[in-house]
């Protein structure tokens, strides 16, 4: 929103213990953008209708341009939906982590995690809590990768998660 100075106030201030110095404090009030011309070819629905943030299809576009515009809108909506789902996943993960009191239960085998960690010849010793933290990190990684792959599955209008969905999720 564009802001314009509405009025100024002159205040007396003191600098370095010397004589008072005057300074100007400007306050800003929001100004409606009714006087600003819209960009060429784009029209926006009235805000009171709870309309989307993207422009409405201008009537003067050709059929091919209207189809391209609709596809861009659909892509934007899908991306917003995906971002909302990822935010929800991480909000759930944070809530779960904050509520965790029992660290003995694991969804992944700690012995296997230790074996993978020991595969690195530079690793000599592994602290007891390290595999537990790795198990949780692996679980979170698998959850996010699965969600991203599932979003690709839904985008392809399928109900079965496939290898190419996981590949596409990794490339995102």
PDB file of C-alpha atoms in Angstrom:
ATOM      1  CA  UNK A   1       0.000   0.000   0.000  1.00  0.00           C
ATOM      2  CA  UNK A   2       1.392   3.405  -0.950  1.00  0.00           C
ATOM      3  CA  UNK A   3       1.913   5.810   1.930  1.00  0.00           C
ATOM      4  CA  UNK A   4       2.056   9.575   1.850  1.00  0.00           C
ATOM      5  CA  UNK A   5       3.167  11.943   4.631  1.00  0.00           C
ATOM      6  CA  UNK A   6       0.086  13.395   6.274  1.00  0.00           C
ATOM      7  CA  UNK A   7       1.644  15.949   8.605  1.00  0.00           C
ATOM      8  CA  UNK A   8       4.926  16.739  10.311  1.00  0.00           C
ATOM      9  CA  UNK A   9       5.829  17.572  13.865  1.00  0.00           C
ATOM     10  CA  UNK A  10       8.888  19.512  14.929  1.00  0.00           C
ATOM     11  CA  UNK A  11      10.414  18.296  18.192  1.00  0.00           C
ATOM     12  CA  UNK A  12      13.295  19.620  20.210  1.00  0.00           C
ATOM     13  CA  UNK A  13      16.075  17.168  20.873  1.00  0.00           C
ATOM     14  CA  UNK A  14      19.484  17.403  22.493  1.00  0.00           C
ATOM     15  CA  UNK A  15      22.620  16.205  20.739  1.00  0.00           C
ATOM     16  CA  UNK A  16      25.892  15.575  22.615  1.00  0.00           C
ATOM     17  CA  UNK A  17      24.805  17.742  25.533  1.00  0.00           C
ATOM     18  CA  UNK A  18      24.859  20.840  23.317  1.00  0.00           C
ATOM     19  CA  UNK A  19      22.014  23.166  22.531  1.00  0.00           C
ATOM     20  CA  UNK A  20      18.718  21.559  21.550  1.00  0.00           C
ATOM     21  CA  UNK A  21      18.465  20.592  17.916  1.00  0.00           C
ATOM     22  CA  UNK A  22      15.205  20.485  16.026  1.00  0.00           C
ATOM     23  CA  UNK A  23      14.249  17.381  14.096  1.00  0.00           C
ATOM     24  CA  UNK A  24      11.235  16.521  12.034  1.00  0.00           C
ATOM     25  CA  UNK A  25       9.163  13.398  12.687  1.00  0.00           C
ATOM     26  CA  UNK A  26       6.990  12.408   9.774  1.00  0.00           C
ATOM     27  CA  UNK A  27       3.974  10.185  10.268  1.00  0.00           C
ATOM     28  CA  UNK A  28       2.512   8.186   7.425  1.00  0.00           C
ATOM     29  CA  UNK A  29      -1.111   7.442   6.703  1.00  0.00           C
ATOM     30  CA  UNK A  30      -2.233   4.837   4.197  1.00  0.00           C
ATOM     31  CA  UNK A  31      -3.663   6.270   1.003  1.00  0.00           C
ATOM     32  CA  UNK A  32      -6.045   4.344  -1.231  1.00  0.00           C
ATOM     33  CA  UNK A  33      -4.635   3.319  -4.593  1.00  0.00           C
ATOM     34  CA  UNK A  34      -7.747   4.317  -6.520  1.00  0.00           C
ATOM     35  CA  UNK A  35      -5.794   6.941  -8.453  1.00  0.00           C
ATOM     36  CA  UNK A  36      -3.247   4.383  -9.728  1.00  0.00           C
ATOM     37  CA  UNK A  37      -3.993   2.945 -13.171  1.00  0.00           C
ATOM     38  CA  UNK A  38      -4.026  -0.888 -13.364  1.00  0.00           C
ATOM     39  CA  UNK A  39      -1.433  -2.622 -15.484  1.00  0.00           C
ATOM     40  CA  UNK A  40      -2.344  -3.129 -19.111  1.00  0.00           C
ATOM     41  CA  UNK A  41      -4.665  -6.063 -19.728  1.00  0.00           C
ATOM     42  CA  UNK A  42      -5.120  -7.117 -16.092  1.00  0.00           C
ATOM     43  CA  UNK A  43      -8.214  -6.565 -14.030  1.00  0.00           C
ATOM     44  CA  UNK A  44      -8.597  -7.351 -10.369  1.00  0.00           C
ATOM     45  CA  UNK A  45     -11.835  -8.359  -8.684  1.00  0.00           C
ATOM     46  CA  UNK A  46     -13.143  -6.194  -5.821  1.00  0.00           C
ATOM     47  CA  UNK A  47     -11.436  -7.000  -2.528  1.00  0.00           C
ATOM     48  CA  UNK A  48     -14.760  -7.241  -0.711  1.00  0.00           C
ATOM     49  CA  UNK A  49     -15.598 -10.503  -2.481  1.00  0.00           C
ATOM     50  CA  UNK A  50     -12.670 -12.341  -0.884  1.00  0.00           C
ATOM     51  CA  UNK A  51     -11.253 -12.774  -4.351  1.00  0.00           C
ATOM     52  CA  UNK A  52      -7.921 -14.466  -5.121  1.00  0.00           C
ATOM     53  CA  UNK A  53      -4.717 -12.456  -5.239  1.00  0.00           C
ATOM     54  CA  UNK A  54      -4.111 -13.177  -8.924  1.00  0.00           C
ATOM     55  CA  UNK A  55      -5.744 -11.216 -11.769  1.00  0.00           C
ATOM     56  CA  UNK A  56      -8.984 -12.303 -13.421  1.00  0.00           C
ATOM     57  CA  UNK A  57      -8.744 -13.402 -17.054  1.00  0.00           C
ATOM     58  CA  UNK A  58      -9.007 -10.271 -19.180  1.00  0.00           C
ATOM     59  CA  UNK A  59     -11.789 -10.620 -21.782  1.00  0.00           C
ATOM     60  CA  UNK A  60      -9.656  -9.346 -24.694  1.00  0.00           C
ATOM     61  CA  UNK A  61      -7.250 -12.334 -24.632  1.00  0.00           C
ATOM     62  CA  UNK A  62      -7.366 -14.914 -27.405  1.00  0.00           C
ATOM     63  CA  UNK A  63      -8.610 -18.427 -26.623  1.00  0.00           C
ATOM     64  CA  UNK A  64      -5.066 -19.771 -26.585  1.00  0.00           C
ATOM     65  CA  UNK A  65      -3.903 -17.012 -24.217  1.00  0.00           C
ATOM     66  CA  UNK A  66      -6.894 -17.630 -21.938  1.00  0.00           C
ATOM     67  CA  UNK A  67      -6.027 -21.334 -21.731  1.00  0.00           C
ATOM     68  CA  UNK A  68      -2.409 -20.500 -20.910  1.00  0.00           C
ATOM     69  CA  UNK A  69      -3.583 -18.000 -18.282  1.00  0.00           C
ATOM     70  CA  UNK A  70      -5.888 -20.596 -16.694  1.00  0.00           C
ATOM     71  CA  UNK A  71      -3.072 -23.155 -16.636  1.00  0.00           C
ATOM     72  CA  UNK A  72      -0.808 -20.633 -14.910  1.00  0.00           C
ATOM     73  CA  UNK A  73      -3.535 -19.982 -12.321  1.00  0.00           C
ATOM     74  CA  UNK A  74      -3.967 -23.714 -11.717  1.00  0.00           C
ATOM     75  CA  UNK A  75      -0.214 -24.166 -11.317  1.00  0.00           C
ATOM     76  CA  UNK A  76      -0.133 -21.308  -8.815  1.00  0.00           C
ATOM     77  CA  UNK A  77      -3.002 -22.865  -6.844  1.00  0.00           C
ATOM     78  CA  UNK A  78      -1.295 -26.295  -6.812  1.00  0.00           C
ATOM     79  CA  UNK A  79       1.950 -24.748  -5.583  1.00  0.00           C
ATOM     80  CA  UNK A  80       0.121 -22.915  -2.809  1.00  0.00           C
ATOM     81  CA  UNK A  81      -1.639 -26.151  -1.811  1.00  0.00           C
ATOM     82  CA  UNK A  82       1.697 -28.000  -1.728  1.00  0.00           C
ATOM     83  CA  UNK A  83       3.282 -25.290   0.416  1.00  0.00           C
ATOM     84  CA  UNK A  84       0.348 -25.437   2.850  1.00  0.00           C
ATOM     85  CA  UNK A  85       0.707 -29.213   3.160  1.00  0.00           C
ATOM     86  CA  UNK A  86       4.459 -28.950   3.798  1.00  0.00           C
ATOM     87  CA  UNK A  87       3.891 -26.261   6.451  1.00  0.00           C
ATOM     88  CA  UNK A  88       1.297 -28.497   8.121  1.00  0.00           C
ATOM     89  CA  UNK A  89       3.719 -31.455   8.059  1.00  0.00           C
ATOM     90  CA  UNK A  90       6.465 -29.455   9.757  1.00  0.00           C
ATOM     91  CA  UNK A  91       4.061 -27.917  12.268  1.00  0.00           C
ATOM     92  CA  UNK A  92       2.940 -31.455  13.208  1.00  0.00           C
ATOM     93  CA  UNK A  93       6.559 -32.599  13.448  1.00  0.00           C
ATOM     94  CA  UNK A  94       7.483 -29.699  15.729  1.00  0.00           C
ATOM     95  CA  UNK A  95       4.466 -30.370  17.956  1.00  0.00           C
ATOM     96  CA  UNK A  96       5.388 -34.065  18.141  1.00  0.00           C
ATOM     97  CA  UNK A  97       8.996 -33.265  19.029  1.00  0.00           C
ATOM     98  CA  UNK A  98       7.941 -30.828  21.754  1.00  0.00           C
ATOM     99  CA  UNK A  99       5.591 -33.418  23.285  1.00  0.00           C
ATOM    100  CA  UNK A 100       8.038 -36.326  23.159  1.00  0.00           C
ATOM    101  CA  UNK A 101       8.898 -37.676  26.578  1.00  0.00           C
ATOM    102  CA  UNK A 102       9.755 -41.285  25.708  1.00  0.00           C
ATOM    103  CA  UNK A 103      12.944 -41.693  23.712  1.00  0.00           C
ATOM    104  CA  UNK A 104      13.137 -45.487  23.938  1.00  0.00           C
ATOM    105  CA  UNK A 105      10.547 -46.114  21.194  1.00  0.00           C
ATOM    106  CA  UNK A 106      11.897 -45.894  17.659  1.00  0.00           C
ATOM    107  CA  UNK A 107      10.316 -46.431  14.287  1.00  0.00           C
ATOM    108  CA  UNK A 108      13.665 -47.302  12.670  1.00  0.00           C
ATOM    109  CA  UNK A 109      16.114 -49.966  13.951  1.00  0.00           C
ATOM    110  CA  UNK A 110      18.950 -48.345  15.897  1.00  0.00           C
ATOM    111  CA  UNK A 111      21.338 -51.259  15.233  1.00  0.00           C
ATOM    112  CA  UNK A 112      20.968 -50.708  11.473  1.00  0.00           C
ATOM    113  CA  UNK A 113      21.582 -46.975  11.886  1.00  0.00           C
ATOM    114  CA  UNK A 114      24.734 -47.689  13.916  1.00  0.00           C
ATOM    115  CA  UNK A 115      25.905 -50.150  11.256  1.00  0.00           C
ATOM    116  CA  UNK A 116      25.463 -47.509   8.545  1.00  0.00           C
ATOM    117  CA  UNK A 117      27.282 -44.935  10.663  1.00  0.00           C
ATOM    118  CA  UNK A 118      30.181 -47.350  11.269  1.00  0.00           C
ATOM    119  CA  UNK A 119      30.505 -47.901   7.513  1.00  0.00           C
ATOM    120  CA  UNK A 120      32.439 -44.621   7.493  1.00  0.00           C
ATOM    121  CA  UNK A 121      35.990 -45.582   8.454  1.00  0.00           C
ATOM    122  CA  UNK A 122      36.558 -42.183  10.102  1.00  0.00           C
ATOM    123  CA  UNK A 123      33.867 -42.914  12.730  1.00  0.00           C
ATOM    124  CA  UNK A 124      35.471 -44.579  15.747  1.00  0.00           C
ATOM    125  CA  UNK A 125      32.942 -44.146  18.553  1.00  0.00           C
ATOM    126  CA  UNK A 126      29.219 -43.364  18.541  1.00  0.00           C
ATOM    127  CA  UNK A 127      27.530 -41.781  21.546  1.00  0.00           C
ATOM    128  CA  UNK A 128      24.388 -43.523  22.794  1.00  0.00           C
ATOM    129  CA  UNK A 129      21.944 -40.752  21.886  1.00  0.00           C
ATOM    130  CA  UNK A 130      23.374 -40.214  18.374  1.00  0.00           C
ATOM    131  CA  UNK A 131      21.501 -43.107  16.688  1.00  0.00           C
ATOM    132  CA  UNK A 132      18.280 -41.913  18.335  1.00  0.00           C
ATOM    133  CA  UNK A 133      18.710 -38.448  16.819  1.00  0.00           C
ATOM    134  CA  UNK A 134      19.633 -39.994  13.456  1.00  0.00           C
ATOM    135  CA  UNK A 135      16.528 -42.201  13.611  1.00  0.00           C
ATOM    136  CA  UNK A 136      14.294 -39.178  14.126  1.00  0.00           C
ATOM    137  CA  UNK A 137      16.062 -37.214  11.374  1.00  0.00           C
ATOM    138  CA  UNK A 138      15.657 -40.177   8.976  1.00  0.00           C
ATOM    139  CA  UNK A 139      11.990 -40.497   9.890  1.00  0.00           C
ATOM    140  CA  UNK A 140      11.404 -36.790   9.207  1.00  0.00           C
ATOM    141  CA  UNK A 141      13.287 -37.020   5.896  1.00  0.00           C
ATOM    142  CA  UNK A 142      11.205 -40.012   4.805  1.00  0.00           C
ATOM    143  CA  UNK A 143       7.964 -38.271   5.792  1.00  0.00           C
ATOM    144  CA  UNK A 144       8.748 -35.128   3.810  1.00  0.00           C
ATOM    145  CA  UNK A 145      10.001 -37.036   0.780  1.00  0.00           C
ATOM    146  CA  UNK A 146       6.883 -39.205   0.851  1.00  0.00           C
ATOM    147  CA  UNK A 147       4.610 -36.161   1.058  1.00  0.00           C
ATOM    148  CA  UNK A 148       6.389 -34.454  -1.839  1.00  0.00           C
ATOM    149  CA  UNK A 149       6.223 -37.666  -3.904  1.00  0.00           C
ATOM    150  CA  UNK A 150       2.533 -38.091  -3.070  1.00  0.00           C
ATOM    151  CA  UNK A 151       1.848 -34.554  -4.305  1.00  0.00           C
ATOM    152  CA  UNK A 152       3.379 -35.573  -7.647  1.00  0.00           C
ATOM    153  CA  UNK A 153       1.221 -38.703  -7.644  1.00  0.00           C
ATOM    154  CA  UNK A 154      -1.935 -36.650  -7.122  1.00  0.00           C
ATOM    155  CA  UNK A 155      -0.838 -34.192  -9.792  1.00  0.00           C
ATOM    156  CA  UNK A 156      -0.639 -37.119 -12.222  1.00  0.00           C
ATOM    157  CA  UNK A 157      -4.161 -38.154 -11.124  1.00  0.00           C
ATOM    158  CA  UNK A 158      -2.994 -41.511  -9.792  1.00  0.00           C
ATOM    159  CA  UNK A 159      -3.484 -43.302  -6.467  1.00  0.00           C
ATOM    160  CA  UNK A 160      -0.275 -45.363  -6.492  1.00  0.00           C
ATOM    161  CA  UNK A 161       3.064 -43.870  -5.505  1.00  0.00           C
ATOM    162  CA  UNK A 162       5.690 -44.763  -8.105  1.00  0.00           C
ATOM    163  CA  UNK A 163       9.451 -44.527  -8.423  1.00  0.00           C
ATOM    164  CA  UNK A 164       9.206 -41.575 -10.830  1.00  0.00           C
ATOM    165  CA  UNK A 165       7.177 -39.649  -8.209  1.00  0.00           C
ATOM    166  CA  UNK A 166      10.030 -40.003  -5.728  1.00  0.00           C
ATOM    167  CA  UNK A 167      12.517 -38.950  -8.408  1.00  0.00           C
ATOM    168  CA  UNK A 168      10.411 -35.873  -9.198  1.00  0.00           C
ATOM    169  CA  UNK A 169      10.175 -35.065  -5.471  1.00  0.00           C
ATOM    170  CA  UNK A 170      13.975 -35.221  -5.183  1.00  0.00           C
ATOM    171  CA  UNK A 171      14.365 -32.870  -8.134  1.00  0.00           C
ATOM    172  CA  UNK A 172      12.030 -30.232  -6.651  1.00  0.00           C
TER     173      UNK A 172
END
